[in-house]
Coordinates of C-alpha atoms in Angstrom, one line a residue:
Chain A
M1 CA 74.9 -0.1 113.1
R2 CA 72.2 -2.5 114.0
R3 CA 71.6 -5.3 111.5
V4 CA 68.2 -5.3 109.8
K5 CA 67.1 -6.5 106.4
I6 CA 63.8 -5.9 104.8
L7 CA 62.8 -9.2 103.5
G8 CA 59.5 -8.2 101.9
C9 CA 56.7 -5.7 102.0
G10 CA 53.2 -5.2 100.8
N11 CA 50.7 -2.4 100.4
A12 CA 46.9 -2.4 100.3
L13 CA 44.5 0.3 99.3
P14 CA 40.7 0.2 99.3
E15 CA 39.0 0.2 95.9
R16 CA 36.9 3.3 96.5
K17 CA 38.7 6.2 94.9
I18 CA 37.6 9.8 95.2
V19 CA 39.0 12.9 93.6
F20 CA 39.4 16.4 95.0
G21 CA 40.7 18.6 92.1
D22 CA 44.1 17.1 91.1
Q23 CA 44.3 15.0 94.3
T24 CA 43.3 11.3 94.5
R25 CA 42.2 9.8 97.7
Y26 CA 41.1 6.2 98.8
R27 CA 38.5 5.5 101.3
L28 CA 37.1 2.2 102.8
G29 CA 34.1 0.8 101.1
E30 CA 30.9 -0.2 103.0
G31 CA 31.5 -3.1 105.4
Q32 CA 35.3 -3.0 104.8
T33 CA 37.6 -2.5 107.8
L34 CA 41.2 -1.7 108.5
L35 CA 41.6 -5.3 109.5
D36 CA 40.6 -6.4 106.0
L37 CA 43.2 -4.0 104.4
S38 CA 45.9 -5.1 106.9
E39 CA 45.2 -8.7 106.2
Q40 CA 45.7 -8.1 102.4
A41 CA 48.9 -6.0 103.1
I42 CA 50.3 -8.8 105.3
R43 CA 49.6 -11.5 102.7
N44 CA 51.2 -9.4 100.0
A45 CA 54.3 -8.9 102.3
L46 CA 54.7 -12.6 103.1
N47 CA 54.4 -13.4 99.5
D48 CA 56.9 -10.8 98.6
A49 CA 59.3 -12.3 101.2
G50 CA 58.6 -15.9 100.1
L51 CA 57.7 -16.6 103.7
D52 CA 54.9 -18.1 105.7
I53 CA 53.4 -16.8 108.9
S54 CA 55.1 -19.6 110.8
D55 CA 58.5 -18.1 109.7
L56 CA 57.8 -15.1 111.9
D57 CA 58.3 -14.6 115.6
C58 CA 57.0 -11.3 116.5
I59 CA 54.0 -9.2 115.3
I60 CA 54.1 -5.4 115.9
G61 CA 51.1 -3.3 115.2
A62 CA 52.5 0.1 114.4
M63 CA 49.3 2.1 113.8
A64 CA 48.3 5.6 115.0
T65 CA 44.7 4.8 116.0
P66 CA 43.2 2.0 118.0
L67 CA 40.9 -0.5 116.3
Q68 CA 39.4 -1.2 119.8
A69 CA 40.3 0.2 123.2
I70 CA 41.1 -3.4 124.2
P71 CA 42.8 -5.6 123.0
C72 CA 45.8 -4.0 121.2
N73 CA 45.7 -3.8 117.4
A74 CA 48.4 -6.5 117.0
A75 CA 46.2 -9.1 118.8
L76 CA 43.4 -8.4 116.3
L77 CA 45.9 -8.7 113.4
H78 CA 47.2 -11.9 115.0
E79 CA 43.6 -13.3 115.0
R80 CA 43.4 -12.6 111.3
V81 CA 46.7 -14.1 110.1
A82 CA 48.4 -16.1 113.0
K83 CA 45.5 -17.7 114.9
G84 CA 46.7 -21.0 116.3
T85 CA 50.4 -19.8 116.7
E86 CA 52.0 -18.4 119.8
I87 CA 53.7 -15.4 118.0
P88 CA 53.8 -12.5 120.5
A89 CA 51.7 -9.4 119.5
M90 CA 52.2 -5.8 120.7
D91 CA 51.6 -2.3 119.5
I92 CA 54.2 0.5 119.2
N93 CA 52.7 3.9 118.6
S94 CA 54.1 7.3 117.9
T95 CA 51.1 8.2 115.7
C96 CA 52.2 9.0 112.1
T97 CA 55.7 7.9 112.5
S98 CA 54.8 4.6 114.3
F99 CA 56.4 2.6 111.6
V100 CA 59.7 4.3 112.1
T101 CA 59.6 3.9 115.8
A102 CA 58.7 0.3 115.4
L103 CA 61.5 -0.4 112.9
D104 CA 63.9 1.4 115.2
M105 CA 62.8 -0.9 118.1
A106 CA 62.9 -3.9 115.9
S107 CA 66.5 -3.1 115.0
Y108 CA 67.5 -3.6 118.7
L109 CA 65.5 -6.8 119.0
L110 CA 66.9 -8.3 115.8
D111 CA 70.4 -7.2 116.4
A112 CA 70.4 -8.7 119.9
G113 CA 69.0 -12.0 118.7
R114 CA 65.7 -11.8 120.6
Y115 CA 63.7 -12.3 117.3
E116 CA 64.6 -13.7 113.8
R117 CA 61.8 -12.2 111.7
I118 CA 59.4 -9.4 112.7
L119 CA 56.2 -8.4 111.1
I120 CA 55.4 -4.7 111.3
V121 CA 52.0 -3.6 110.2
S122 CA 50.9 0.1 109.8
G123 CA 47.7 1.4 108.6
D124 CA 44.9 3.7 109.5
T125 CA 41.5 4.6 108.3
G126 CA 41.2 8.4 108.7
S127 CA 37.8 8.2 107.1
A128 CA 36.4 6.8 110.3
A129 CA 36.7 10.1 112.0
L130 CA 37.1 12.8 109.2
N131 CA 35.1 16.0 109.7
P132 CA 33.3 17.0 106.5
N133 CA 33.3 20.6 107.9
Q134 CA 37.1 20.7 108.0
K135 CA 37.9 20.7 104.3
E136 CA 41.7 20.9 104.9
S137 CA 41.8 17.5 106.6
Y138 CA 38.7 16.0 104.9
E139 CA 40.4 16.2 101.5
L140 CA 43.9 15.2 102.7
F141 CA 43.6 11.6 104.0
S142 CA 43.5 8.2 102.4
D143 CA 42.8 4.9 104.1
A144 CA 45.6 2.3 103.5
A145 CA 47.7 -0.5 105.2
T146 CA 51.3 -1.6 104.7
A147 CA 53.2 -4.6 106.1
F148 CA 56.9 -5.2 106.3
V149 CA 58.8 -8.4 107.2
V150 CA 62.2 -7.6 108.7
G151 CA 65.0 -9.9 109.6
R152 CA 68.5 -9.7 110.9
G153 CA 70.8 -8.1 108.3
E154 CA 74.2 -9.3 107.1
G155 CA 77.2 -7.3 106.1
D156 CA 76.4 -3.6 105.9
T157 CA 72.7 -3.9 105.7
G158 CA 70.9 -2.2 108.7
V159 CA 69.9 0.9 110.7
L160 CA 72.9 3.3 110.7
F161 CA 71.2 5.8 113.0
A162 CA 67.8 6.6 114.4
A163 CA 66.5 9.4 116.7
Q164 CA 63.1 10.6 117.9
K165 CA 62.1 13.8 119.6
T166 CA 58.7 15.1 121.0
W167 CA 57.6 18.7 121.5
S168 CA 54.4 18.5 123.4
E169 CA 53.5 22.2 122.9
G170 CA 52.0 20.7 119.8
A171 CA 50.0 17.9 121.6
H172 CA 46.6 19.4 120.6
D173 CA 47.4 20.6 117.2
T174 CA 46.5 17.2 115.7
E175 CA 44.0 15.2 117.6
I176 CA 40.9 13.2 118.1
R177 CA 39.6 14.3 121.6
G178 CA 36.6 12.0 121.8
G179 CA 35.9 8.3 121.7
C180 CA 38.5 7.0 124.1
G181 CA 39.3 7.2 127.9
L182 CA 39.3 11.0 128.3
M183 CA 36.0 11.5 126.5
T184 CA 34.1 8.2 126.0
A185 CA 31.5 7.4 123.5
F186 CA 28.9 7.5 126.4
K187 CA 29.4 11.3 126.5
F188 CA 28.8 11.7 122.8
N189 CA 25.9 14.1 121.9
E190 CA 24.9 16.6 119.2
E191 CA 26.6 19.4 121.0
N192 CA 30.1 17.9 121.3
R193 CA 30.0 16.0 117.9
E194 CA 33.0 17.9 116.7
D195 CA 35.1 16.6 119.5
Y196 CA 34.8 13.1 118.1
F197 CA 36.2 14.1 114.7
F198 CA 39.8 14.3 113.6
D199 CA 41.0 17.9 114.2
M200 CA 44.1 19.4 112.7
K201 CA 45.5 22.9 113.1
G202 CA 47.5 22.7 109.9
I203 CA 49.2 26.0 110.0
K204 CA 50.3 25.5 113.6
V205 CA 51.7 22.0 112.9
L206 CA 53.6 23.4 109.9
K207 CA 55.1 26.3 111.8
L208 CA 56.3 24.0 114.7
A209 CA 57.7 21.4 112.2
A210 CA 59.4 24.2 110.3
R211 CA 60.9 25.5 113.3
V212 CA 62.3 22.3 114.9
L213 CA 63.1 20.0 111.9
P214 CA 66.1 21.8 110.5
D215 CA 68.1 21.5 113.8
F216 CA 66.9 17.9 114.3
L217 CA 68.1 16.9 110.9
S218 CA 71.5 18.6 111.2
E219 CA 72.0 17.1 114.6
S220 CA 71.1 13.7 113.4
L221 CA 73.4 13.9 110.4
E222 CA 76.2 15.1 112.7
Q223 CA 75.7 12.3 115.2
A224 CA 75.6 9.7 112.3
G225 CA 78.8 11.2 110.9
M226 CA 77.0 11.8 107.6
T227 CA 75.9 14.6 105.3
L228 CA 72.8 15.0 103.1
E229 CA 75.1 13.9 100.1
D230 CA 75.4 10.4 101.7
I231 CA 71.7 9.8 101.4
D232 CA 70.4 8.3 98.1
V233 CA 66.6 8.5 98.7
V234 CA 64.5 10.3 101.3
V235 CA 61.1 8.8 102.2
P236 CA 59.3 11.5 104.1
H237 CA 55.8 11.3 105.8
Q238 CA 53.5 12.4 103.2
A239 CA 51.9 14.8 105.6
S240 CA 50.4 17.4 103.2
K241 CA 50.9 19.5 100.1
A242 CA 53.4 21.5 102.1
L243 CA 55.9 18.6 101.8
D244 CA 57.9 20.4 99.1
M245 CA 58.1 23.5 101.2
I246 CA 59.4 21.5 104.2
M247 CA 61.9 19.5 102.1
S248 CA 63.2 22.8 100.5
R249 CA 63.6 24.2 104.0
L250 CA 65.7 21.2 104.9
G251 CA 67.8 21.6 101.8
I252 CA 66.7 18.3 100.3
K253 CA 66.5 18.4 96.5
P254 CA 63.3 17.4 94.7
E255 CA 65.0 14.5 92.8
K256 CA 66.1 13.0 96.2
Y257 CA 62.7 12.7 98.0
I258 CA 59.5 10.8 97.3
N259 CA 56.3 12.9 97.0
R260 CA 53.1 10.9 96.5
V261 CA 50.7 13.3 98.1
S262 CA 48.7 14.0 95.0
E263 CA 48.3 10.2 94.3
Y264 CA 47.5 9.1 97.9
G265 CA 47.4 12.1 100.3
N266 CA 48.3 11.5 103.9
M267 CA 47.8 7.9 105.0
I268 CA 48.7 8.5 108.6
S269 CA 50.9 5.6 109.9
A270 CA 50.9 4.0 106.5
S271 CA 52.4 7.0 104.7
I272 CA 56.1 6.3 105.2
P273 CA 56.0 2.5 104.8
F274 CA 53.7 2.6 101.8
A275 CA 55.9 5.0 99.9
L276 CA 59.0 3.0 101.0
C277 CA 57.4 -0.3 99.8
E278 CA 56.3 1.3 96.5
A279 CA 59.9 2.7 96.0
I280 CA 61.5 -0.7 96.6
H281 CA 59.1 -2.5 94.2
Q282 CA 59.6 0.2 91.5
G283 CA 63.3 -0.1 91.8
R284 CA 63.8 3.4 92.9
I285 CA 65.5 2.0 96.1
T286 CA 68.1 -0.7 95.4
E287 CA 70.6 -2.7 97.4
G288 CA 73.2 -0.6 99.0
D289 CA 71.2 2.6 98.9
V290 CA 71.2 4.8 102.0
V291 CA 67.6 5.7 102.8
M292 CA 66.4 8.4 105.2
L293 CA 62.9 7.7 106.7
M294 CA 61.7 10.9 108.3
G295 CA 58.4 12.5 109.4
T296 CA 56.4 14.5 111.9
A297 CA 53.6 13.0 113.9
A298 CA 50.8 14.2 116.2
G299 CA 52.6 14.9 119.5
L300 CA 54.4 16.8 118.0
T301 CA 56.9 14.0 117.4
S302 CA 59.5 13.6 114.7
N303 CA 61.6 10.6 113.7
I304 CA 64.7 10.3 111.6
L305 CA 66.1 7.0 110.6
F306 CA 69.0 6.2 108.2
L307 CA 68.8 2.8 106.7
N308 CA 71.4 1.0 104.6
Y309 CA 69.1 -1.0 102.4
Chain B
M1 CA 71.6 -10.4 130.7
R2 CA 70.5 -6.9 129.8
R3 CA 71.6 -4.2 132.2
V4 CA 68.6 -2.4 133.7
K5 CA 68.3 -0.8 137.1
I6 CA 65.1 0.5 138.7
L7 CA 66.1 4.0 139.9
G8 CA 62.7 4.9 141.4
C9 CA 59.0 4.3 141.3
G10 CA 55.7 5.8 142.3
N11 CA 52.1 4.8 142.6
A12 CA 48.9 6.9 142.6
L13 CA 45.3 6.0 143.5
P14 CA 42.2 8.0 143.3
E15 CA 40.8 9.0 146.7
R16 CA 37.3 7.6 146.0
K17 CA 37.1 4.2 147.6
I18 CA 34.3 1.7 147.2
V19 CA 33.8 -1.7 148.9
F20 CA 32.2 -4.9 147.5
G21 CA 32.0 -7.4 150.4
D22 CA 35.7 -7.9 151.5
Q23 CA 37.1 -6.3 148.3
T24 CA 38.2 -2.6 148.2
R25 CA 38.3 -0.8 144.9
Y26 CA 39.3 2.7 143.8
R27 CA 37.6 4.9 141.2
L28 CA 38.2 8.3 139.7
G29 CA 36.4 11.2 141.3
E30 CA 34.3 13.7 139.3
G31 CA 36.5 15.7 137.0
Q32 CA 39.6 13.6 137.7
T33 CA 41.3 11.9 134.8
L34 CA 44.0 9.3 134.2
L35 CA 46.4 12.1 133.3
D36 CA 46.0 13.5 136.8
L37 CA 46.8 10.2 138.4
S38 CA 49.7 9.6 136.0
E39 CA 51.2 13.0 136.7
Q40 CA 51.1 12.3 140.4
A41 CA 52.7 8.8 139.9
I42 CA 55.3 10.3 137.8
R43 CA 56.3 13.0 140.3
N44 CA 56.4 10.3 143.0
A45 CA 58.8 8.2 140.9
L46 CA 61.0 11.1 140.1
N47 CA 61.1 12.0 143.8
D48 CA 61.9 8.4 144.7
A49 CA 64.7 8.4 142.2
G50 CA 66.0 11.8 143.3
L51 CA 65.8 12.9 139.6
D52 CA 64.3 15.7 137.6
I53 CA 62.4 15.3 134.3
S54 CA 65.4 16.7 132.5
D55 CA 67.4 13.7 133.6
L56 CA 65.3 11.4 131.4
D57 CA 65.8 10.8 127.7
C58 CA 62.6 8.8 126.9
I59 CA 59.1 8.5 127.9
I60 CA 57.0 5.3 127.3
G61 CA 53.3 5.2 127.8
A62 CA 52.7 1.5 128.7
M63 CA 48.9 1.6 129.2
A64 CA 46.2 -0.7 127.9
T65 CA 43.7 1.8 126.8
P66 CA 44.1 4.9 124.7
L67 CA 43.2 8.3 126.3
Q68 CA 42.5 9.7 122.9
A69 CA 42.7 8.1 119.5
I70 CA 45.3 10.7 118.5
P71 CA 47.9 11.5 119.8
C72 CA 49.5 8.5 121.7
N73 CA 49.2 8.5 125.5
A74 CA 52.9 9.3 126.0
A75 CA 52.5 12.6 124.1
L76 CA 49.8 13.6 126.6
L77 CA 51.9 12.5 129.5
H78 CA 54.7 14.5 128.0
E79 CA 52.6 17.6 127.9
R80 CA 51.8 17.2 131.6
V81 CA 55.5 16.7 132.9
A82 CA 57.9 17.4 130.1
K83 CA 56.6 20.3 128.0
G84 CA 59.4 22.4 126.7
T85 CA 61.8 19.4 126.5
E86 CA 62.5 17.3 123.4
I87 CA 62.3 14.0 125.1
P88 CA 60.8 11.4 122.8
A89 CA 57.4 10.0 123.7
M90 CA 55.9 6.7 122.5
D91 CA 53.4 4.0 123.5
I92 CA 54.1 0.3 123.9
N93 CA 50.9 -1.8 124.3
S94 CA 50.2 -5.4 125.0
T95 CA 47.1 -4.5 127.2
C96 CA 47.4 -5.7 130.9
T97 CA 51.1 -6.7 130.5
S98 CA 52.1 -3.5 128.7
F99 CA 54.5 -2.6 131.6
V100 CA 56.4 -5.9 131.2
T101 CA 56.6 -5.6 127.5
A102 CA 57.9 -1.9 127.8
L103 CA 60.5 -2.9 130.5
D104 CA 61.6 -5.7 128.2
M105 CA 62.0 -3.3 125.3
A106 CA 63.6 -0.6 127.5
S107 CA 66.2 -3.2 128.6
Y108 CA 67.5 -3.5 124.9
L109 CA 67.5 0.3 124.5
L110 CA 69.4 0.9 127.8
D111 CA 71.8 -2.0 127.4
A112 CA 72.7 -0.8 123.8
G113 CA 73.3 2.7 125.0
R114 CA 70.4 4.3 123.1
Y115 CA 69.0 5.9 126.2
E116 CA 70.3 6.5 129.7
R117 CA 67.2 6.8 131.8
I118 CA 63.6 5.9 130.7
L119 CA 60.3 6.8 132.2
I120 CA 57.7 4.0 131.9
V121 CA 54.1 5.0 132.8
S122 CA 51.3 2.5 133.2
G123 CA 47.7 3.1 134.3
D124 CA 44.2 2.7 133.3
T125 CA 40.8 3.7 134.4
G126 CA 38.5 0.8 133.9
S127 CA 35.7 2.8 135.4
A128 CA 35.4 4.8 132.1
A129 CA 33.9 1.7 130.5
L130 CA 32.7 -0.7 133.3
N131 CA 29.3 -2.3 132.7
P132 CA 27.1 -2.2 135.8
N133 CA 25.2 -5.2 134.4
Q134 CA 28.3 -7.3 134.3
K135 CA 28.9 -7.8 138.1
E136 CA 32.0 -9.9 137.6
S137 CA 34.0 -7.2 136.0
Y138 CA 32.2 -4.2 137.5
E139 CA 33.3 -5.2 140.9
L140 CA 36.8 -6.2 139.9
F141 CA 38.6 -3.1 138.6
S142 CA 40.3 -0.2 140.2
D143 CA 41.7 3.0 138.5
A144 CA 45.3 3.6 139.2
A145 CA 48.6 4.8 137.7
T146 CA 52.3 3.8 138.2
A147 CA 55.6 5.3 137.0
F148 CA 59.0 3.7 136.9
V149 CA 62.4 5.3 136.2
V150 CA 64.8 2.8 134.8
G151 CA 68.4 3.3 133.9
R152 CA 71.3 1.2 132.8
G153 CA 72.3 -1.4 135.4
E154 CA 75.7 -2.3 136.7
G155 CA 77.1 -5.6 137.8
D156 CA 74.4 -8.3 138.0
T157 CA 71.4 -6.0 138.0
G158 CA 69.2 -6.5 135.0
V159 CA 66.8 -8.5 132.9
L160 CA 67.9 -12.2 133.1
F161 CA 65.3 -13.4 130.6
A162 CA 62.0 -12.2 129.1
A163 CA 59.4 -13.7 126.8
Q164 CA 56.0 -13.0 125.4
K165 CA 53.4 -15.1 123.6
T166 CA 50.0 -14.4 122.1
W167 CA 47.1 -16.9 121.6
S168 CA 44.5 -14.9 119.6
E169 CA 41.9 -17.6 120.0
G170 CA 41.2 -15.5 123.1
A171 CA 41.2 -12.1 121.2
H172 CA 37.5 -11.5 122.0
D173 CA 37.4 -12.9 125.5
T174 CA 38.4 -9.5 127.1
E175 CA 37.6 -6.5 125.0
I176 CA 35.8 -3.2 124.4
R177 CA 34.3 -3.4 120.9
G178 CA 33.0 0.2 120.6
G179 CA 34.6 3.7 120.8
C180 CA 37.5 3.3 118.4
G181 CA 38.2 2.6 114.7
L182 CA 36.1 -0.5 114.2
M183 CA 33.0 0.9 115.8
T184 CA 33.3 4.6 116.4
A185 CA 31.3 6.8 118.8
F186 CA 29.3 8.1 115.8
K187 CA 27.6 4.6 115.7
F188 CA 26.7 4.6 119.4
N189 CA 23.0 4.2 120.2
E190 CA 20.7 2.7 122.8
E191 CA 20.7 -0.7 121.1
N192 CA 24.4 -1.2 120.8
R193 CA 25.3 0.4 124.1
E194 CA 26.7 -2.9 125.6
D195 CA 29.3 -3.0 122.9
Y196 CA 30.9 0.2 124.3
F197 CA 31.5 -1.4 127.7
F198 CA 34.3 -3.5 128.9
D199 CA 33.3 -7.1 128.3
M200 CA 35.1 -10.1 129.9
K201 CA 34.4 -13.8 129.5
G202 CA 36.0 -14.6 132.8
I203 CA 35.7 -18.4 132.6
K204 CA 37.0 -18.6 129.1
V205 CA 40.0 -16.4 129.9
L206 CA 40.8 -18.5 132.9
K207 CA 40.6 -21.8 131.1
L208 CA 42.9 -20.6 128.3
A209 CA 45.3 -19.1 130.8
A210 CA 45.3 -22.4 132.9
R211 CA 45.9 -24.4 129.6
V212 CA 48.8 -22.3 128.2
L213 CA 50.7 -20.9 131.3
P214 CA 52.3 -24.1 132.8
D215 CA 54.2 -24.9 129.5
F216 CA 55.1 -21.2 129.0
L217 CA 56.5 -20.9 132.5
S218 CA 58.5 -24.2 132.3
E219 CA 59.8 -23.3 128.9
S220 CA 60.9 -19.9 130.1
L221 CA 62.6 -21.3 133.2
E222 CA 64.4 -23.9 131.0
Q223 CA 65.5 -21.3 128.5
A224 CA 66.8 -19.0 131.3
G225 CA 68.6 -21.9 132.9
M226 CA 66.6 -21.4 136.1
T227 CA 64.2 -23.3 138.4
L228 CA 61.4 -21.8 140.5
E229 CA 63.7 -22.2 143.5
D230 CA 65.9 -19.4 142.0
I231 CA 63.0 -16.9 142.1
D232 CA 62.7 -14.9 145.4
V233 CA 59.4 -13.0 144.6
V234 CA 56.8 -13.4 142.0
V235 CA 54.8 -10.3 141.0
P236 CA 51.8 -11.5 139.0
H237 CA 49.2 -9.6 137.3
Q238 CA 46.3 -9.2 139.7
A239 CA 43.8 -10.4 137.3
S240 CA 41.1 -11.7 139.6
K241 CA 40.3 -13.7 142.7
A242 CA 41.4 -16.8 140.7
L243 CA 45.0 -15.7 141.2
D244 CA 45.6 -18.3 144.0
M245 CA 44.3 -21.0 141.8
I246 CA 46.5 -20.1 138.9
M247 CA 49.6 -19.7 141.1
S248 CA 48.9 -23.1 142.7
R249 CA 48.6 -24.7 139.1
L250 CA 51.9 -23.2 138.4
G251 CA 53.5 -24.7 141.5
I252 CA 54.3 -21.2 143.0
K253 CA 53.9 -21.3 146.8
P254 CA 51.8 -18.6 148.5
E255 CA 54.7 -17.1 150.5
K256 CA 56.4 -16.5 147.2
Y257 CA 53.9 -14.4 145.3
I258 CA 52.1 -11.1 145.8
N259 CA 48.4 -11.1 146.0
R260 CA 46.8 -7.7 146.5
V261 CA 43.5 -8.5 144.8
S262 CA 41.3 -7.8 147.8
E263 CA 43.1 -4.5 148.5
Y264 CA 43.0 -3.1 144.9
G265 CA 41.5 -5.6 142.5
N266 CA 42.6 -5.6 138.8
M267 CA 44.3 -2.3 137.8
I268 CA 44.7 -3.4 134.2
S269 CA 48.2 -2.2 133.0
A270 CA 49.0 -0.8 136.4
S271 CA 48.6 -4.1 138.2
I272 CA 52.0 -5.5 137.9
P273 CA 54.1 -2.3 138.3
F274 CA 51.8 -1.1 141.2
A275 CA 52.4 -4.3 143.2
L276 CA 56.1 -4.2 142.3
C277 CA 56.6 -0.6 143.4
E278 CA 54.7 -1.4 146.6
A279 CA 56.9 -4.4 147.3
I280 CA 60.0 -2.4 146.8
H281 CA 59.0 0.4 149.1
Q282 CA 57.8 -2.1 151.7
G283 CA 61.2 -3.8 151.6
R284 CA 59.7 -7.1 150.5
I285 CA 62.0 -6.9 147.3
T286 CA 65.6 -6.0 148.1
E287 CA 68.9 -5.7 146.2
G288 CA 70.0 -9.0 144.7
D289 CA 66.5 -10.6 144.7
V290 CA 65.4 -12.4 141.6
V291 CA 62.0 -11.2 140.8
M292 CA 59.5 -12.7 138.2
L293 CA 57.1 -10.5 136.6
M294 CA 54.3 -12.4 134.9
G295 CA 50.8 -12.1 133.7
T296 CA 48.1 -12.6 131.2
A297 CA 46.6 -9.7 129.0
A298 CA 43.7 -9.3 126.6
G299 CA 44.8 -10.9 123.4
L300 CA 45.3 -13.5 125.0
T301 CA 48.9 -12.5 125.6
S302 CA 51.3 -13.6 128.4
N303 CA 54.6 -12.1 129.5
I304 CA 57.3 -13.6 131.8
L305 CA 60.3 -11.6 132.8
F306 CA 63.0 -12.5 135.3
L307 CA 64.7 -9.4 136.8
N308 CA 67.8 -9.4 139.0
Y309 CA 66.8 -6.4 141.2

């Protein structure tokens, strides 16, 4: 076990709310950016933890998408909340599961004494690249940001087990081909416009996830010396309305997992930490609970992490 | 000390060579991408280590710039060299010093037994965004890729000390404002064209670096219980022709550090690992040497790492 304790967390949603049938989504307002949302989430998290930015000694940006090609997202977050300090800033990215990868890494850094208190910030604004012609994805995503302050745990509090796998046969099932190094903005024109939008082959992703996740989960439980019965709350990535189907396939009962897809949709890297923070603040997760964070990400990557909260 | 051993490394340069006065630079040829260079570097590194991709259990993309906004670079590298495996893929990014941050993180993962052998791939193609109107940066950068295979060390081999700091008053001194989330390709037009190019305020970066680096180095040496005399070879980020001036300010003698700026220029995230790999293959760094990796990155971030090779 690696000692980690969640000291505080905070969520931030844009005010603009749109509705597709029974599904509610949130999108940035005019002039608002992901940095604004992130700053709000960070201030909420620091407030929740009763800490000041000077109490932190590392800032990790755990977002799926870059704000700028240079510098990294964490440096831009640092400018918003930590300017004048020397706190190191870096990004860790595994797309939608970036928060889980970052928490996993942070657990080693905290347990080994490298840092005392780490800020992990996740968030994305799918709206920057949603394609109005791809209804399935256009109506699925919300813009959001979440921040967590994590410190070294005491006693039994910490990461019990974590694993990650990538199956790159799914590398192009969820992607944004244009805008960055492989196809720069300079190449943008009316003919290749679609390449600059978010593109998701939903059925392919779902099939690949349904094929690989059951083995990954049973292997992880075995390696951790646990069974599904040992887990109190499952916080899955809120990938799509197929969440219930995937959970059922994994043998996870509806009362055990959190499903906020109709309220928020897919918030990309913010999905897991947003639902986790909400569940903590609502008292659904309490001290001593064993929590499973899990999800799939573009790649296709999947992360599983068992946390003794 | 965290046990890490460099098992092999490989470099890759594009064939197209251009010359500015006494400075040689390398740039991608038509149709060539950073993925092509990276694949070549990875194959060179595996060959050097006498290992196969199936011997690895983690792939870290440690590049400054994104190839696509989604998925992460490591997933696209995975597709090139590890398709069909389940090796986890993730990015770690602190811009120009991404390799040092990744090696630092990898040292915790290896030392704790999470992974046995990690592939770290750095590389960038500045040419994708160089501004022909900004001579200073246009004539400075080369495209390149480098890969390292690192495993758990034995005996005295490993990371003796590592530290990172970020001073975000320099966040906009080195940047590419356009192309990603904050200013997407959809907003590109002839008026804001310059925002999509790499933009460097060289003198400002140099002043900030010259101000903060001496203290950071002396603090690091003190915390590591070392002096400059204990270091056999310094592998600095090949930031610019001002390298000699910075090294002199830090009290590092010319015979102790590697300066390849005239041969290669600034290779962004590949600069440090490329020079390190070359020095290993040329026999300038041999077993038992204490090596200091150091550099500044957009952010402004700086990393210092002492490695017992």
